[in-house]
mmCIF file of C-alpha atoms in Angstrom:
data_model
loop_
_atom_site.group_PDB
_atom_site.id
_atom_site.type_symbol
_atom_site.label_atom_id
_atom_site.label_comp_id
_atom_site.label_asym_id
_atom_site.label_seq_id
_atom_site.Cartn_x
_atom_site.Cartn_y
_atom_site.Cartn_z
ATOM 1 C CA UNK A 1 -5.378 -80.251 22.225
ATOM 2 C CA UNK A 2 -6.174 -75.984 21.453
ATOM 3 C CA UNK A 3 -9.041 -73.629 21.291
ATOM 4 C CA UNK A 4 -8.668 -70.324 19.575
ATOM 5 C CA UNK A 5 -11.119 -67.342 20.190
ATOM 6 C CA UNK A 6 -10.888 -64.706 18.056
ATOM 7 C CA UNK A 7 -13.115 -61.952 19.736
ATOM 8 C CA UNK A 8 -12.273 -60.272 23.053
ATOM 9 C CA UNK A 9 -13.305 -62.324 26.080
ATOM 10 C CA UNK A 10 -15.203 -60.468 28.924
ATOM 11 C CA UNK A 11 -15.376 -62.648 32.324
ATOM 12 C CA UNK A 12 -18.732 -61.148 34.635
ATOM 13 C CA UNK A 13 -17.836 -63.443 37.410
ATOM 14 C CA UNK A 14 -17.646 -66.734 36.873
ATOM 15 C CA UNK A 15 -14.304 -69.340 37.191
ATOM 16 C CA UNK A 16 -12.989 -70.142 34.103
ATOM 17 C CA UNK A 17 -10.816 -73.335 34.162
ATOM 18 C CA UNK A 18 -7.848 -74.236 31.713
ATOM 19 C CA UNK A 19 -6.723 -78.232 32.265
ATOM 20 C CA UNK A 20 -3.383 -78.262 30.430
ATOM 21 C CA UNK A 21 -4.466 -76.949 27.154
ATOM 22 C CA UNK A 22 -3.257 -74.466 24.841
ATOM 23 C CA UNK A 23 -5.875 -71.502 24.536
ATOM 24 C CA UNK A 24 -5.366 -68.554 21.932
ATOM 25 C CA UNK A 25 -7.189 -65.345 22.289
ATOM 26 C CA UNK A 26 -7.355 -63.121 19.212
ATOM 27 C CA UNK A 27 -8.235 -60.393 21.373
ATOM 28 C CA UNK A 28 -8.030 -59.107 24.921
ATOM 29 C CA UNK A 29 -9.466 -60.627 28.183
ATOM 30 C CA UNK A 30 -11.604 -58.743 30.579
ATOM 31 C CA UNK A 31 -11.841 -59.456 34.323
ATOM 32 C CA UNK A 32 -15.123 -58.373 36.185
ATOM 33 C CA UNK A 33 -16.521 -58.905 39.848
ATOM 34 C CA UNK A 34 -15.440 -62.256 41.213
ATOM 35 C CA UNK A 35 -14.223 -63.486 37.794
ATOM 36 C CA UNK A 36 -11.069 -65.641 38.119
ATOM 37 C CA UNK A 37 -8.551 -68.016 35.799
ATOM 38 C CA UNK A 38 -7.664 -71.107 36.959
ATOM 39 C CA UNK A 39 -5.257 -72.085 34.466
ATOM 40 C CA UNK A 40 -2.912 -74.982 34.442
ATOM 41 C CA UNK A 41 -2.026 -75.182 30.635
ATOM 42 C CA UNK A 42 -0.916 -71.885 28.105
ATOM 43 C CA UNK A 43 -2.752 -69.253 27.314
ATOM 44 C CA UNK A 44 -1.734 -66.919 24.611
ATOM 45 C CA UNK A 45 -3.210 -63.946 24.453
ATOM 46 C CA UNK A 46 -2.646 -61.024 21.274
ATOM 47 C CA UNK A 47 -4.807 -58.078 23.063
ATOM 48 C CA UNK A 48 -4.755 -56.272 26.613
ATOM 49 C CA UNK A 49 -5.784 -57.866 29.977
ATOM 50 C CA UNK A 50 -7.876 -55.730 32.025
ATOM 51 C CA UNK A 51 -8.991 -56.927 35.828
ATOM 52 C CA UNK A 52 -11.654 -55.017 36.949
ATOM 53 C CA UNK A 53 -12.289 -57.877 39.365
ATOM 54 C CA UNK A 54 -12.290 -58.275 42.889
ATOM 55 C CA UNK A 55 -9.736 -61.461 42.642
ATOM 56 C CA UNK A 56 -6.505 -61.236 41.574
ATOM 57 C CA UNK A 57 -7.124 -62.226 38.114
ATOM 58 C CA UNK A 58 -5.655 -65.865 38.019
ATOM 59 C CA UNK A 59 -4.350 -68.468 40.354
ATOM 60 C CA UNK A 60 -0.879 -68.051 40.469
ATOM 61 C CA UNK A 61 0.062 -71.191 41.318
ATOM 62 C CA UNK A 62 0.583 -73.007 37.315
ATOM 63 C CA UNK A 63 0.063 -72.468 34.280
ATOM 64 C CA UNK A 64 1.808 -69.776 31.801
ATOM 65 C CA UNK A 65 0.310 -66.610 30.083
ATOM 66 C CA UNK A 66 2.049 -65.809 26.599
ATOM 67 C CA UNK A 67 1.548 -62.426 25.661
ATOM 68 C CA UNK A 68 2.695 -61.793 21.435
ATOM 69 C CA UNK A 69 0.187 -59.046 20.573
ATOM 70 C CA UNK A 70 1.615 -55.668 19.280
ATOM 71 C CA UNK A 71 0.879 -52.440 21.902
ATOM 72 C CA UNK A 72 -0.127 -54.649 24.422
ATOM 73 C CA UNK A 73 -1.811 -53.261 27.983
ATOM 74 C CA UNK A 74 -2.596 -54.892 31.764
ATOM 75 C CA UNK A 75 -4.643 -52.567 33.602
ATOM 76 C CA UNK A 76 -7.678 -52.444 34.960
ATOM 77 C CA UNK A 77 -8.681 -51.540 38.954
ATOM 78 C CA UNK A 78 -6.934 -54.040 40.704
ATOM 79 C CA UNK A 79 -3.334 -55.674 40.711
ATOM 80 C CA UNK A 80 -3.217 -59.443 38.828
ATOM 81 C CA UNK A 81 -1.528 -62.204 39.749
ATOM 82 C CA UNK A 82 0.890 -64.582 37.450
ATOM 83 C CA UNK A 83 2.495 -67.510 37.704
ATOM 84 C CA UNK A 84 4.641 -67.486 34.661
ATOM 85 C CA UNK A 85 4.310 -65.168 32.609
ATOM 86 C CA UNK A 86 6.097 -65.095 28.841
ATOM 87 C CA UNK A 87 6.485 -61.858 26.986
ATOM 88 C CA UNK A 88 6.691 -62.628 23.162
ATOM 89 C CA UNK A 89 6.009 -59.198 21.804
ATOM 90 C CA UNK A 90 7.293 -57.430 18.668
ATOM 91 C CA UNK A 91 6.958 -53.923 20.694
ATOM 92 C CA UNK A 92 6.444 -52.860 24.026
ATOM 93 C CA UNK A 93 4.005 -54.106 26.847
ATOM 94 C CA UNK A 94 2.518 -50.768 28.680
ATOM 95 C CA UNK A 95 1.814 -51.384 32.702
ATOM 96 C CA UNK A 96 -1.555 -49.523 33.513
ATOM 97 C CA UNK A 97 -1.770 -51.348 37.007
ATOM 98 C CA UNK A 98 0.623 -52.846 38.638
ATOM 99 C CA UNK A 99 1.398 -57.285 38.607
ATOM 100 C CA UNK A 100 2.838 -60.127 40.660
ATOM 101 C CA UNK A 101 4.628 -62.741 39.296
ATOM 102 C CA UNK A 102 5.622 -65.721 41.533
ATOM 103 C CA UNK A 103 7.804 -68.018 39.336
ATOM 104 C CA UNK A 104 8.959 -66.281 36.148
ATOM 105 C CA UNK A 105 8.962 -63.641 33.745
ATOM 106 C CA UNK A 106 10.760 -64.934 30.991
ATOM 107 C CA UNK A 107 11.844 -62.571 28.231
ATOM 108 C CA UNK A 108 11.538 -63.722 24.309
ATOM 109 C CA UNK A 109 11.419 -60.451 22.819
ATOM 110 C CA UNK A 110 9.997 -56.876 23.302
ATOM 111 C CA UNK A 111 9.803 -54.311 26.309
ATOM 112 C CA UNK A 112 8.234 -53.746 29.480
ATOM 113 C CA UNK A 113 7.115 -50.266 30.325
ATOM 114 C CA UNK A 114 6.583 -50.166 33.944
ATOM 115 C CA UNK A 115 5.009 -46.651 33.216
ATOM 116 C CA UNK A 116 4.848 -45.823 37.455
ATOM 117 C CA UNK A 117 3.703 -49.248 38.668
ATOM 118 C CA UNK A 118 5.442 -52.043 40.221
ATOM 119 C CA UNK A 119 6.156 -55.406 38.992
ATOM 120 C CA UNK A 120 6.208 -57.626 42.143
ATOM 121 C CA UNK A 121 8.436 -60.970 42.278
ATOM 122 C CA UNK A 122 7.279 -61.704 45.706
ATOM 123 C CA UNK A 123 9.736 -64.322 47.460
ATOM 124 C CA UNK A 124 9.840 -66.960 44.481
ATOM 125 C CA UNK A 125 9.675 -65.083 41.235
ATOM 126 C CA UNK A 126 12.506 -64.212 39.203
ATOM 127 C CA UNK A 127 13.335 -62.713 35.813
ATOM 128 C CA UNK A 128 14.547 -64.566 32.817
ATOM 129 C CA UNK A 129 16.885 -64.290 29.670
ATOM 130 C CA UNK A 130 16.265 -60.209 30.142
ATOM 131 C CA UNK A 131 18.933 -58.583 27.976
ATOM 132 C CA UNK A 132 19.626 -55.418 26.181
ATOM 133 C CA UNK A 133 17.619 -56.290 23.388
ATOM 134 C CA UNK A 134 14.478 -57.358 25.772
ATOM 135 C CA UNK A 135 13.822 -55.811 29.121
ATOM 136 C CA UNK A 136 11.784 -53.876 31.795
ATOM 137 C CA UNK A 137 12.644 -49.857 31.146
ATOM 138 C CA UNK A 138 10.374 -46.800 33.086
ATOM 139 C CA UNK A 139 11.419 -43.985 34.889
ATOM 140 C CA UNK A 140 8.419 -43.980 36.984
ATOM 141 C CA UNK A 141 8.054 -47.581 38.779
ATOM 142 C CA UNK A 142 10.071 -50.384 39.775
ATOM 143 C CA UNK A 143 10.678 -54.112 40.485
ATOM 144 C CA UNK A 144 10.465 -55.665 43.502
ATOM 145 C CA UNK A 145 11.748 -58.661 45.380
ATOM 146 C CA UNK A 146 11.808 -60.265 48.269
ATOM 147 C CA UNK A 147 14.535 -63.082 49.074
ATOM 148 C CA UNK A 148 16.318 -64.603 52.284
ATOM 149 C CA UNK A 149 19.744 -63.951 51.935
ATOM 150 C CA UNK A 150 22.307 -65.976 54.215
ATOM 151 C CA UNK A 151 25.876 -65.323 52.931
ATOM 152 C CA UNK A 152 24.735 -65.021 49.631
ATOM 153 C CA UNK A 153 27.499 -65.262 47.026
ATOM 154 C CA UNK A 154 28.703 -63.481 44.334
ATOM 155 C CA UNK A 155 27.449 -65.941 41.636
ATOM 156 C CA UNK A 156 23.986 -65.837 42.605
ATOM 157 C CA UNK A 157 21.998 -63.273 40.438
ATOM 158 C CA UNK A 158 19.287 -62.222 42.861
ATOM 159 C CA UNK A 159 15.645 -62.540 41.331
ATOM 160 C CA UNK A 160 17.293 -62.834 37.789
ATOM 161 C CA UNK A 161 17.193 -58.653 38.750
ATOM 162 C CA UNK A 162 21.275 -58.316 37.576
ATOM 163 C CA UNK A 163 22.203 -57.672 41.209
ATOM 164 C CA UNK A 164 25.353 -59.980 42.153
ATOM 165 C CA UNK A 165 26.000 -59.553 46.127
ATOM 166 C CA UNK A 166 28.630 -61.590 48.113
ATOM 167 C CA UNK A 167 28.629 -61.469 51.867
ATOM 168 C CA UNK A 168 29.541 -63.728 54.965
ATOM 169 C CA UNK A 169 26.659 -62.332 57.116
ATOM 170 C CA UNK A 170 22.942 -63.403 57.408
ATOM 171 C CA UNK A 171 20.874 -60.358 56.246
ATOM 172 C CA UNK A 172 17.933 -62.323 57.038
ATOM 173 C CA UNK A 173 14.730 -61.320 54.856
ATOM 174 C CA UNK A 174 15.548 -58.945 52.358
ATOM 175 C CA UNK A 175 13.705 -56.377 50.165
ATOM 176 C CA UNK A 176 15.373 -55.237 46.698
ATOM 177 C CA UNK A 177 14.017 -52.531 44.311
ATOM 178 C CA UNK A 178 15.171 -52.040 41.436
ATOM 179 C CA UNK A 179 14.696 -48.726 39.377
ATOM 180 C CA UNK A 180 15.041 -47.477 35.971
ATOM 181 C CA UNK A 181 16.398 -43.730 35.886
ATOM 182 C CA UNK A 182 19.731 -41.621 36.467
ATOM 183 C CA UNK A 183 21.256 -41.119 39.899
ATOM 184 C CA UNK A 184 22.895 -37.697 40.544
ATOM 185 C CA UNK A 185 26.621 -38.111 39.751
ATOM 186 C CA UNK A 186 29.607 -35.899 38.772
ATOM 187 C CA UNK A 187 30.170 -38.589 35.608
ATOM 188 C CA UNK A 188 26.533 -39.428 35.152
ATOM 189 C CA UNK A 189 25.155 -42.901 36.052
ATOM 190 C CA UNK A 190 23.138 -45.979 33.970
ATOM 191 C CA UNK A 191 19.352 -45.658 34.276
ATOM 192 C CA UNK A 192 19.297 -48.604 37.016
ATOM 193 C CA UNK A 193 19.646 -48.541 40.720
ATOM 194 C CA UNK A 194 19.032 -50.290 43.548
ATOM 195 C CA UNK A 195 17.556 -50.072 46.831
ATOM 196 C CA UNK A 196 18.307 -53.154 49.130
ATOM 197 C CA UNK A 197 16.465 -53.114 52.791
ATOM 198 C CA UNK A 198 17.897 -55.920 55.152
ATOM 199 C CA UNK A 199 16.134 -57.550 58.288
ATOM 200 C CA UNK A 200 19.745 -57.443 59.781
ATOM 201 C CA UNK A 201 21.713 -55.111 58.168
ATOM 202 C CA UNK A 202 25.536 -56.437 57.947
ATOM 203 C CA UNK A 203 28.077 -55.607 56.039
ATOM 204 C CA UNK A 204 28.231 -56.858 52.511
ATOM 205 C CA UNK A 205 31.693 -57.249 51.116
ATOM 206 C CA UNK A 206 31.124 -57.144 47.495
ATOM 207 C CA UNK A 207 28.637 -56.089 44.851
#
């Protein structure tokens, strides 16, 4: 079953529930006051998503949201939570507000411009299928992830961030930040660097 909406949807304070259906919004979604979306299906959005409510926009325990429009933006006055977020864009999604992804952010096509904001993967989220042809960028802004690192293996791609660590030590709860601007270096550097902060800052064998 599926439903198609051809206009912008404005939620002025109710809980909208989608139980395992495909919903296609050929427009934008604006969330106001106490508005909230409980989504266990698939919500396809062609326009912008704006959260001006007091909630985190959506239930982050199930469902997926597919962004498939051109020149889309995620913004508003409040951070937005997502469970599964899929980018299937012909160009670039711009963040005008920080977002939190608690399962996966999958790249089918398109780019994400952080635009000075934070993409938070918390302890359970990860980037999927990020690559040169479809990735996150932005000189300002960062991606963060929190992981428990107990003797990590070099085969582990932590949070899908492209950082692989090997250590025979227990580092405990660890916050990883990925940013996208050059660091000072005699021979210049790539537009990516990592900051790793561990509860137990033991020696890392290799990166």
